[in-house]
Amino acid sequence: MAPSATSTVTETVTLPQNLKTPRLFGPYKEIAPTKYNKEAEEGKTGFKPAKYPNYLPTWNPEQKYPPLEPFEHYEHGKDADTSYPELLPEGVSITHLTPTIGTEIRGVQLSSLSNAGKDQLARFVAERKVVAFRDQDFADLPIAKALEFGGYFGRHHIHPTSGSPEGYPEIHLVHRGEGDKSHETFFENRTSSVAWHSDVSYEQQPPGTTFLYILDKPETGGDTLFVNAVEAYNRLSPLFQERLHGLKATHSGIEQANASNARGGIRRREPVVNAHPIVRTHPATGEKALFVNPQFTRDIVGLKKEESDAILKFLYDHLAYGADFQARVKWEEGTVVVWDNRVTQHSALLDWKSGQRRHLARITPQAEQPFQTPYEP
């Protein structure tokens, strides 16, 4: 038999960078940087310095904490005078962004509220889901004072992986430094930065009334989307609502911790997985809300994978496509956005390409363990 005239040559193929990095983290979408250019943030490289250097993030690997212990949460929204005499006195400007979610308020200073006013704040936010308070002095308070205010609403959550101001691990920082171009790498693998979630829903007692305040912002872009999970539940057919009652889904912090490790970040606590009702009830309003999100929810307890995936995909799509029960908050200097993590989900947007700084601080009081009340047709 004549030898083949075909020879085999082995070539070394150089893979694109995006194929060299395996996707090991499941559905979790990590877009938060774990480092920044310190000289740029100090204004030493021709960029504007950070307005609030006391809020620049640190990642201290020496910060280690034991597992969170259960605690008894008191819901102050149940004590509120729902005529809101202190929160919304005469002369305050109130603009509802949509009929079902989102309100913008000018003319009241959050830092000056009495305890009765804070009760009203908790209840009003539960009713309106997300409220943007403009012209606030919150960012200028000593950090300890801001934490004292937030501590009224629940035990402070210390995030397991995020950056925090030096000495204040209770503050979760959202920071993209001046001159940052990491969006270019991110969009090599992604078509969108939208990542709907309820904050740290994997905890046994996830957050309730939550505060996010602006420190630095790009000229345009970096808005935050919110969706009303109560209205999302109400839009479902009675038969489907009834089917969801009694079901629980697991929420995992493992992928977030793995992503932090892979990017050279920190792990303050070992990650946890907890199961919560798919439909949870708000303790002050009694409203029922969908409580699953693609960032942290993994499966429905007791269902096979294909069954669980099909139901969860429908619920995720229902929340994501529900533009008629969503609101978009545009940031202004002096803005504090307050929302209730029990009845909303949100997503930051990475949509500006100018390299301008975006810097915010979050105070995240924990609330009760999610619970469900019986289905009512």
Protein backbone atom coordinates (compact mmCIF):
# COMPACT_ATOMS: atom_id res chain seq x y z
CA MET A 1 0.00 0.00 0.00
CA ALA A 2 1.42 3.34 -1.03
CA PRO A 3 2.28 5.71 1.80
CA SER A 4 -0.04 8.64 2.28
CA ALA A 5 0.97 11.87 0.68
CA THR A 6 -0.71 13.73 3.53
CA SER A 7 1.42 14.81 6.46
CA THR A 8 0.06 15.88 9.83
CA VAL A 9 1.38 19.06 11.38
CA THR A 10 0.63 19.97 14.99
CA GLU A 11 0.17 23.70 15.49
CA THR A 12 0.08 25.64 18.71
CA VAL A 13 -3.01 27.84 18.74
CA THR A 14 -3.02 30.96 20.88
CA LEU A 15 -6.40 31.29 22.57
CA PRO A 16 -8.06 34.65 23.06
CA GLN A 17 -7.81 35.89 26.64
CA ASN A 18 -11.52 35.41 27.24
CA LEU A 19 -11.14 31.67 26.54
CA LYS A 20 -8.19 31.30 28.88
CA THR A 21 -10.31 32.23 31.90
CA PRO A 22 -12.75 29.42 32.67
CA ARG A 23 -16.21 30.23 33.95
CA LEU A 24 -16.14 28.55 37.33
CA PHE A 25 -18.68 30.55 39.21
CA GLY A 26 -22.09 29.41 37.91
CA PRO A 27 -24.65 32.14 37.32
CA TYR A 28 -22.93 34.72 39.55
CA LYS A 29 -21.90 37.79 37.54
CA GLU A 30 -18.94 39.56 39.17
CA ILE A 31 -18.39 43.11 37.93
CA ALA A 32 -16.98 44.71 41.08
CA PRO A 33 -13.25 45.57 40.97
CA THR A 34 -11.02 44.30 43.79
CA LYS A 35 -8.33 46.97 43.35
CA TYR A 36 -7.85 50.52 42.06
CA ASN A 37 -5.15 53.01 41.15
CA LYS A 38 -4.39 54.72 44.46
CA GLU A 39 -2.47 57.59 42.87
CA ALA A 40 -5.33 58.30 40.47
CA GLU A 41 -7.81 58.40 43.35
CA GLU A 42 -5.53 60.81 45.20
CA GLY A 43 -5.38 63.08 42.16
CA LYS A 44 -1.66 62.52 41.50
CA THR A 45 -1.95 61.38 37.87
CA GLY A 46 -3.91 64.26 36.37
CA PHE A 47 -7.34 62.92 37.34
CA LYS A 48 -9.67 64.61 39.79
CA PRO A 49 -9.15 63.22 43.30
CA ALA A 50 -11.91 61.30 45.04
CA LYS A 51 -14.31 63.66 46.82
CA TYR A 52 -14.53 61.36 49.83
CA PRO A 53 -11.12 59.74 50.39
CA ASN A 54 -12.30 58.48 53.80
CA TYR A 55 -14.64 56.20 51.84
CA LEU A 56 -12.04 54.69 49.50
CA PRO A 57 -12.20 50.88 49.64
CA THR A 58 -9.78 48.61 51.47
CA TRP A 59 -9.65 44.82 51.33
CA ASN A 60 -8.06 43.58 54.54
CA PRO A 61 -7.30 39.83 54.44
CA GLU A 62 -6.87 39.89 58.22
CA GLN A 63 -10.59 40.59 58.67
CA LYS A 64 -12.08 37.21 59.55
CA TYR A 65 -15.49 36.67 61.12
CA PRO A 66 -17.32 33.61 62.47
CA PRO A 67 -20.62 32.45 60.96
CA LEU A 68 -23.52 34.83 61.55
CA GLU A 69 -25.71 33.95 64.52
CA PRO A 70 -29.51 34.26 64.39
CA PHE A 71 -30.94 37.37 66.05
CA GLU A 72 -34.41 38.70 66.77
CA HIS A 73 -35.27 41.48 64.35
CA TYR A 74 -37.78 44.18 65.28
CA GLU A 75 -39.66 45.65 62.34
CA HIS A 76 -40.06 49.38 63.05
CA GLY A 77 -42.32 49.89 60.05
CA LYS A 78 -45.13 48.27 62.06
CA ASP A 79 -45.05 51.23 64.48
CA ALA A 80 -45.30 53.94 61.83
CA ASP A 81 -47.95 56.63 61.62
CA THR A 82 -48.95 56.10 58.00
CA SER A 83 -49.98 59.71 57.55
CA TYR A 84 -46.18 60.28 57.68
CA PRO A 85 -46.27 63.60 59.57
CA GLU A 86 -42.51 63.75 60.17
CA LEU A 87 -41.23 62.08 57.03
CA LEU A 88 -43.52 63.98 54.66
CA PRO A 89 -44.48 67.26 56.33
CA GLU A 90 -46.11 70.11 54.47
CA GLY A 91 -43.79 71.63 51.88
CA VAL A 92 -41.94 68.43 51.02
CA SER A 93 -41.76 67.70 47.29
CA ILE A 94 -42.99 64.19 46.42
CA THR A 95 -42.73 62.79 42.89
CA HIS A 96 -43.80 59.23 42.15
CA LEU A 97 -41.60 57.76 39.41
CA THR A 98 -44.21 55.13 38.45
CA PRO A 99 -47.60 54.13 39.87
CA THR A 100 -46.31 50.99 41.63
CA ILE A 101 -42.64 51.62 42.43
CA GLY A 102 -40.28 54.52 43.03
CA THR A 103 -40.62 57.95 44.63
CA GLU A 104 -38.35 60.99 44.65
CA ILE A 105 -38.44 63.27 47.70
CA ARG A 106 -36.93 66.71 48.31
CA GLY A 107 -37.20 68.87 51.42
CA VAL A 108 -36.59 66.44 54.29
CA GLN A 109 -33.21 65.60 55.84
CA LEU A 110 -32.91 61.92 56.74
CA SER A 111 -30.14 62.51 59.28
CA SER A 112 -32.50 64.73 61.32
CA LEU A 113 -35.33 62.21 61.66
CA SER A 114 -36.46 61.18 65.11
CA ASN A 115 -37.16 57.52 65.85
CA ALA A 116 -40.80 58.11 64.91
CA GLY A 117 -39.62 59.54 61.60
CA LYS A 118 -37.41 56.51 61.05
CA ASP A 119 -40.42 54.25 61.67
CA GLN A 120 -42.29 56.19 59.02
CA LEU A 121 -39.32 55.88 56.67
CA ALA A 122 -39.27 52.10 57.02
CA ARG A 123 -43.00 51.85 56.29
CA PHE A 124 -43.05 54.33 53.41
CA VAL A 125 -40.14 52.58 51.71
CA ALA A 126 -41.88 49.21 52.15
CA GLU A 127 -44.96 50.70 50.45
CA ARG A 128 -43.12 52.46 47.60
CA LYS A 129 -40.32 49.84 47.35
CA VAL A 130 -37.56 52.37 46.50
CA VAL A 131 -37.30 56.07 47.42
CA ALA A 132 -34.64 58.56 46.26
CA PHE A 133 -34.02 61.34 48.79
CA ARG A 134 -32.28 64.31 47.19
CA ASP A 135 -30.07 67.03 48.73
CA GLN A 136 -28.97 64.92 51.69
CA ASP A 137 -25.98 65.48 54.00
CA PHE A 138 -25.46 61.76 54.61
CA ALA A 139 -22.10 61.50 52.82
CA ASP A 140 -20.72 64.37 54.91
CA LEU A 141 -21.58 62.76 58.25
CA PRO A 142 -18.83 60.98 60.14
CA ILE A 143 -19.02 57.34 59.04
CA ALA A 144 -19.78 56.28 62.61
CA LYS A 145 -22.84 58.61 62.61
CA ALA A 146 -24.11 57.17 59.33
CA LEU A 147 -23.80 53.69 60.81
CA GLU A 148 -25.58 54.77 63.98
CA PHE A 149 -28.50 55.96 61.84
CA GLY A 150 -28.63 52.73 59.84
CA GLY A 151 -28.34 50.55 62.93
CA TYR A 152 -31.83 51.59 63.99
CA PHE A 153 -33.26 49.39 61.22
CA GLY A 154 -31.44 46.16 62.06
CA ARG A 155 -28.11 44.49 62.74
CA HIS A 156 -25.40 45.68 60.37
CA HIS A 157 -24.37 43.15 57.76
CA ILE A 158 -20.65 42.82 57.08
CA HIS A 159 -20.22 41.75 53.48
CA PRO A 160 -18.00 38.68 53.04
CA THR A 161 -16.02 39.97 50.04
CA SER A 162 -16.55 43.66 49.25
CA GLY A 163 -14.29 46.63 49.86
CA SER A 164 -14.94 48.83 52.89
CA PRO A 165 -13.57 52.08 54.35
CA GLU A 166 -10.60 51.61 56.64
CA GLY A 167 -11.93 50.61 60.06
CA TYR A 168 -15.59 50.29 58.99
CA PRO A 169 -16.27 46.81 57.58
CA GLU A 170 -20.02 47.40 58.04
CA ILE A 171 -19.96 49.75 55.02
CA HIS A 172 -20.24 48.03 51.64
CA LEU A 173 -18.57 50.12 48.94
CA VAL A 174 -19.43 50.32 45.26
CA HIS A 175 -16.39 51.85 43.59
CA ARG A 176 -15.05 52.16 40.07
CA GLY A 177 -12.03 54.46 40.07
CA GLU A 178 -11.18 57.40 37.85
CA GLY A 179 -9.72 56.20 34.56
CA ASP A 180 -11.05 52.67 35.04
CA LYS A 181 -11.61 50.84 31.75
CA SER A 182 -12.50 47.39 33.06
CA HIS A 183 -15.83 47.57 31.23
CA GLU A 184 -13.87 46.79 28.07
CA THR A 185 -12.75 43.43 29.46
CA PHE A 186 -16.16 42.72 30.98
CA PHE A 187 -17.97 43.15 27.66
CA GLU A 188 -15.62 40.77 25.89
CA ASN A 189 -17.69 38.00 27.49
CA ARG A 190 -21.01 39.71 28.16
CA THR A 191 -23.66 41.50 26.14
CA SER A 192 -25.21 43.25 29.15
CA SER A 193 -24.24 44.36 32.65
CA VAL A 194 -27.76 43.87 34.03
CA ALA A 195 -27.66 41.51 37.01
CA TRP A 196 -30.93 41.45 38.95
CA HIS A 197 -30.60 40.51 42.61
CA SER A 198 -31.68 41.09 46.17
CA ASP A 199 -28.63 41.82 48.30
CA VAL A 200 -26.94 38.83 49.98
CA SER A 201 -30.16 36.79 49.81
CA TYR A 202 -28.08 33.74 50.75
CA GLU A 203 -27.94 34.85 54.39
CA GLN A 204 -30.32 33.24 56.87
CA GLN A 205 -31.61 36.73 57.65
CA PRO A 206 -31.21 38.86 54.51
CA PRO A 207 -31.46 42.67 54.55
CA GLY A 208 -34.61 44.75 54.83
CA THR A 209 -34.52 48.58 54.73
CA THR A 210 -31.28 49.37 52.87
CA PHE A 211 -29.38 52.63 52.23
CA LEU A 212 -27.12 53.56 49.30
CA TYR A 213 -25.64 57.04 49.05
CA ILE A 214 -23.64 58.70 46.31
CA LEU A 215 -20.08 59.93 46.85
CA ASP A 216 -18.87 60.44 43.26
CA LYS A 217 -20.64 59.89 39.96
CA PRO A 218 -20.02 59.99 36.21
CA GLU A 219 -21.55 62.89 34.32
CA THR A 220 -24.13 60.51 32.91
CA GLY A 221 -24.72 56.78 33.28
CA GLY A 222 -24.44 54.40 36.20
CA ASP A 223 -28.17 54.48 36.98
CA THR A 224 -29.76 51.75 39.12
CA LEU A 225 -32.77 49.69 38.05
CA PHE A 226 -35.36 48.44 40.56
CA VAL A 227 -38.24 45.99 40.14
CA ASN A 228 -41.32 45.63 42.32
CA ALA A 229 -41.40 41.96 43.41
CA VAL A 230 -44.85 42.43 45.00
CA GLU A 231 -46.40 43.58 41.74
CA ALA A 232 -44.57 40.74 39.97
CA TYR A 233 -46.30 38.27 42.30
CA ASN A 234 -49.66 39.98 41.86
CA ARG A 235 -49.44 39.68 38.07
CA LEU A 236 -49.33 35.88 38.25
CA SER A 237 -52.48 33.79 37.83
CA PRO A 238 -54.11 32.56 41.05
CA LEU A 239 -53.33 28.96 40.10
CA PHE A 240 -49.63 29.73 39.65
CA GLN A 241 -49.50 31.80 42.83
CA GLU A 242 -51.00 28.89 44.75
CA ARG A 243 -48.49 26.45 43.22
CA LEU A 244 -45.56 28.62 44.35
CA HIS A 245 -46.77 28.74 47.94
CA GLY A 246 -45.07 26.15 50.07
CA LEU A 247 -42.02 25.95 47.80
CA LYS A 248 -38.56 26.97 48.96
CA ALA A 249 -35.46 27.76 46.91
CA THR A 250 -31.81 27.61 47.90
CA HIS A 251 -29.68 30.78 47.83
CA SER A 252 -25.89 30.40 47.66
CA GLY A 253 -22.98 32.67 48.54
CA ILE A 254 -20.40 30.14 47.33
CA GLU A 255 -20.04 31.50 43.80
CA GLN A 256 -19.53 35.06 45.05
CA ALA A 257 -16.79 33.89 47.42
CA ASN A 258 -15.12 31.84 44.67
CA ALA A 259 -15.18 34.82 42.31
CA SER A 260 -13.55 37.01 44.97
CA ASN A 261 -10.81 34.45 45.56
CA ALA A 262 -10.12 34.09 41.85
CA ARG A 263 -9.76 37.86 41.44
CA GLY A 264 -7.37 38.23 44.38
CA GLY A 265 -10.09 39.47 46.75
CA ILE A 266 -10.88 38.56 50.33
CA ARG A 267 -13.19 36.18 52.19
CA ARG A 268 -14.23 37.55 55.58
CA ARG A 269 -16.57 34.62 56.33
CA GLU A 270 -17.08 31.19 54.88
CA PRO A 271 -19.94 31.17 52.34
CA VAL A 272 -23.35 29.78 53.24
CA VAL A 273 -26.37 28.29 51.50
CA ASN A 274 -29.88 28.86 52.88
CA ALA A 275 -33.38 27.94 51.70
CA HIS A 276 -36.08 30.62 51.67
CA PRO A 277 -39.73 30.66 50.60
CA ILE A 278 -40.19 31.56 46.93
CA VAL A 279 -43.06 33.79 48.06
CA ARG A 280 -42.27 35.79 51.21
CA THR A 281 -44.50 38.08 53.25
CA HIS A 282 -43.52 41.55 54.41
CA PRO A 283 -43.97 41.87 58.21
CA ALA A 284 -45.29 45.46 58.14
CA THR A 285 -47.46 45.59 55.01
CA GLY A 286 -48.49 41.94 54.76
CA GLU A 287 -47.74 42.05 51.02
CA LYS A 288 -46.44 38.94 49.30
CA ALA A 289 -43.39 39.18 47.03
CA LEU A 290 -41.39 36.87 44.79
CA PHE A 291 -38.06 36.12 46.46
CA VAL A 292 -35.79 34.46 43.88
CA ASN A 293 -33.00 36.06 41.87
CA PRO A 294 -30.53 34.77 39.26
CA GLN A 295 -27.45 35.99 41.11
CA PHE A 296 -27.90 33.88 44.23
CA THR A 297 -30.85 31.47 43.84
CA ARG A 298 -29.81 27.99 42.71
CA ASP A 299 -32.69 25.49 42.80
CA ILE A 300 -36.15 24.74 44.14
CA VAL A 301 -36.13 22.30 47.03
CA GLY A 302 -37.78 18.98 46.18
CA LEU A 303 -37.92 19.44 42.41
CA LYS A 304 -35.76 17.78 39.79
CA LYS A 305 -33.23 19.99 38.05
CA GLU A 306 -35.20 20.42 34.82
CA GLU A 307 -38.39 21.22 36.72
CA SER A 308 -36.61 23.69 38.98
CA ASP A 309 -34.75 25.36 36.11
CA ALA A 310 -37.94 25.84 34.09
CA ILE A 311 -39.84 27.52 36.93
CA LEU A 312 -36.92 29.68 38.01
CA LYS A 313 -36.25 30.81 34.43
CA PHE A 314 -39.87 31.87 34.07
CA LEU A 315 -39.74 33.84 37.33
CA TYR A 316 -36.41 35.50 36.46
CA ASP A 317 -37.71 36.49 33.01
CA HIS A 318 -40.99 37.71 34.50
CA LEU A 319 -39.11 40.06 36.85
CA ALA A 320 -36.53 41.15 34.25
CA TYR A 321 -39.03 41.90 31.48
CA GLY A 322 -41.55 43.62 33.74
CA ALA A 323 -40.78 47.17 32.59
CA ASP A 324 -44.30 48.16 33.68
CA PHE A 325 -43.41 47.45 37.32
CA GLN A 326 -39.83 48.73 37.30
CA ALA A 327 -38.22 52.10 38.05
CA ARG A 328 -34.88 53.62 37.05
CA VAL A 329 -33.13 55.84 39.58
CA LYS A 330 -30.76 58.50 38.23
CA TRP A 331 -28.09 59.58 40.67
CA GLU A 332 -27.53 63.22 41.65
CA GLU A 333 -25.03 64.63 44.12
CA GLY A 334 -26.43 64.38 47.64
CA THR A 335 -28.76 61.47 46.84
CA VAL A 336 -29.58 58.70 49.31
CA VAL A 337 -31.61 55.85 47.83
CA VAL A 338 -33.53 53.71 50.32
CA TRP A 339 -35.18 50.46 49.30
CA ASP A 340 -36.60 47.36 50.92
CA ASN A 341 -34.64 44.28 49.86
CA ARG A 342 -37.55 42.05 50.90
CA VAL A 343 -39.89 43.33 48.18
CA THR A 344 -37.58 44.58 45.42
CA GLN A 345 -34.66 43.52 43.29
CA HIS A 346 -32.19 45.84 41.63
CA SER A 347 -29.32 46.01 39.17
CA ALA A 348 -26.51 48.48 38.73
CA LEU A 349 -25.68 49.49 35.16
CA LEU A 350 -22.17 49.57 33.72
CA ASP A 351 -23.06 51.77 30.75
CA TRP A 352 -20.63 54.71 30.83
CA LYS A 353 -17.38 54.56 28.89
CA SER A 354 -15.83 57.84 29.98
CA GLY A 355 -13.69 56.30 32.73
CA GLN A 356 -15.24 58.71 35.25
CA ARG A 357 -15.40 57.62 38.87
CA ARG A 358 -18.54 56.01 40.34
CA HIS A 359 -18.39 55.70 44.11
CA LEU A 360 -21.21 54.83 46.51
CA ALA A 361 -21.60 53.50 50.06
CA ARG A 362 -24.24 51.03 51.26
CA ILE A 363 -25.53 50.42 54.76
CA THR A 364 -27.26 47.05 54.89
CA PRO A 365 -29.28 46.28 58.06
CA GLN A 366 -30.41 42.68 58.29
CA ALA A 367 -34.07 41.82 58.85
CA GLU A 368 -36.10 38.76 59.80
CA GLN A 369 -35.69 35.28 58.37
CA PRO A 370 -38.00 35.17 55.33
CA PHE A 371 -41.39 33.69 56.10
CA GLN A 372 -44.55 32.91 54.19
CA THR A 373 -48.20 33.36 55.12
CA PRO A 374 -50.92 31.09 53.65
CA TYR A 375 -52.12 31.56 50.09
CA GLU A 376 -55.22 33.76 49.83
CA PRO A 377 -57.17 33.76 46.54
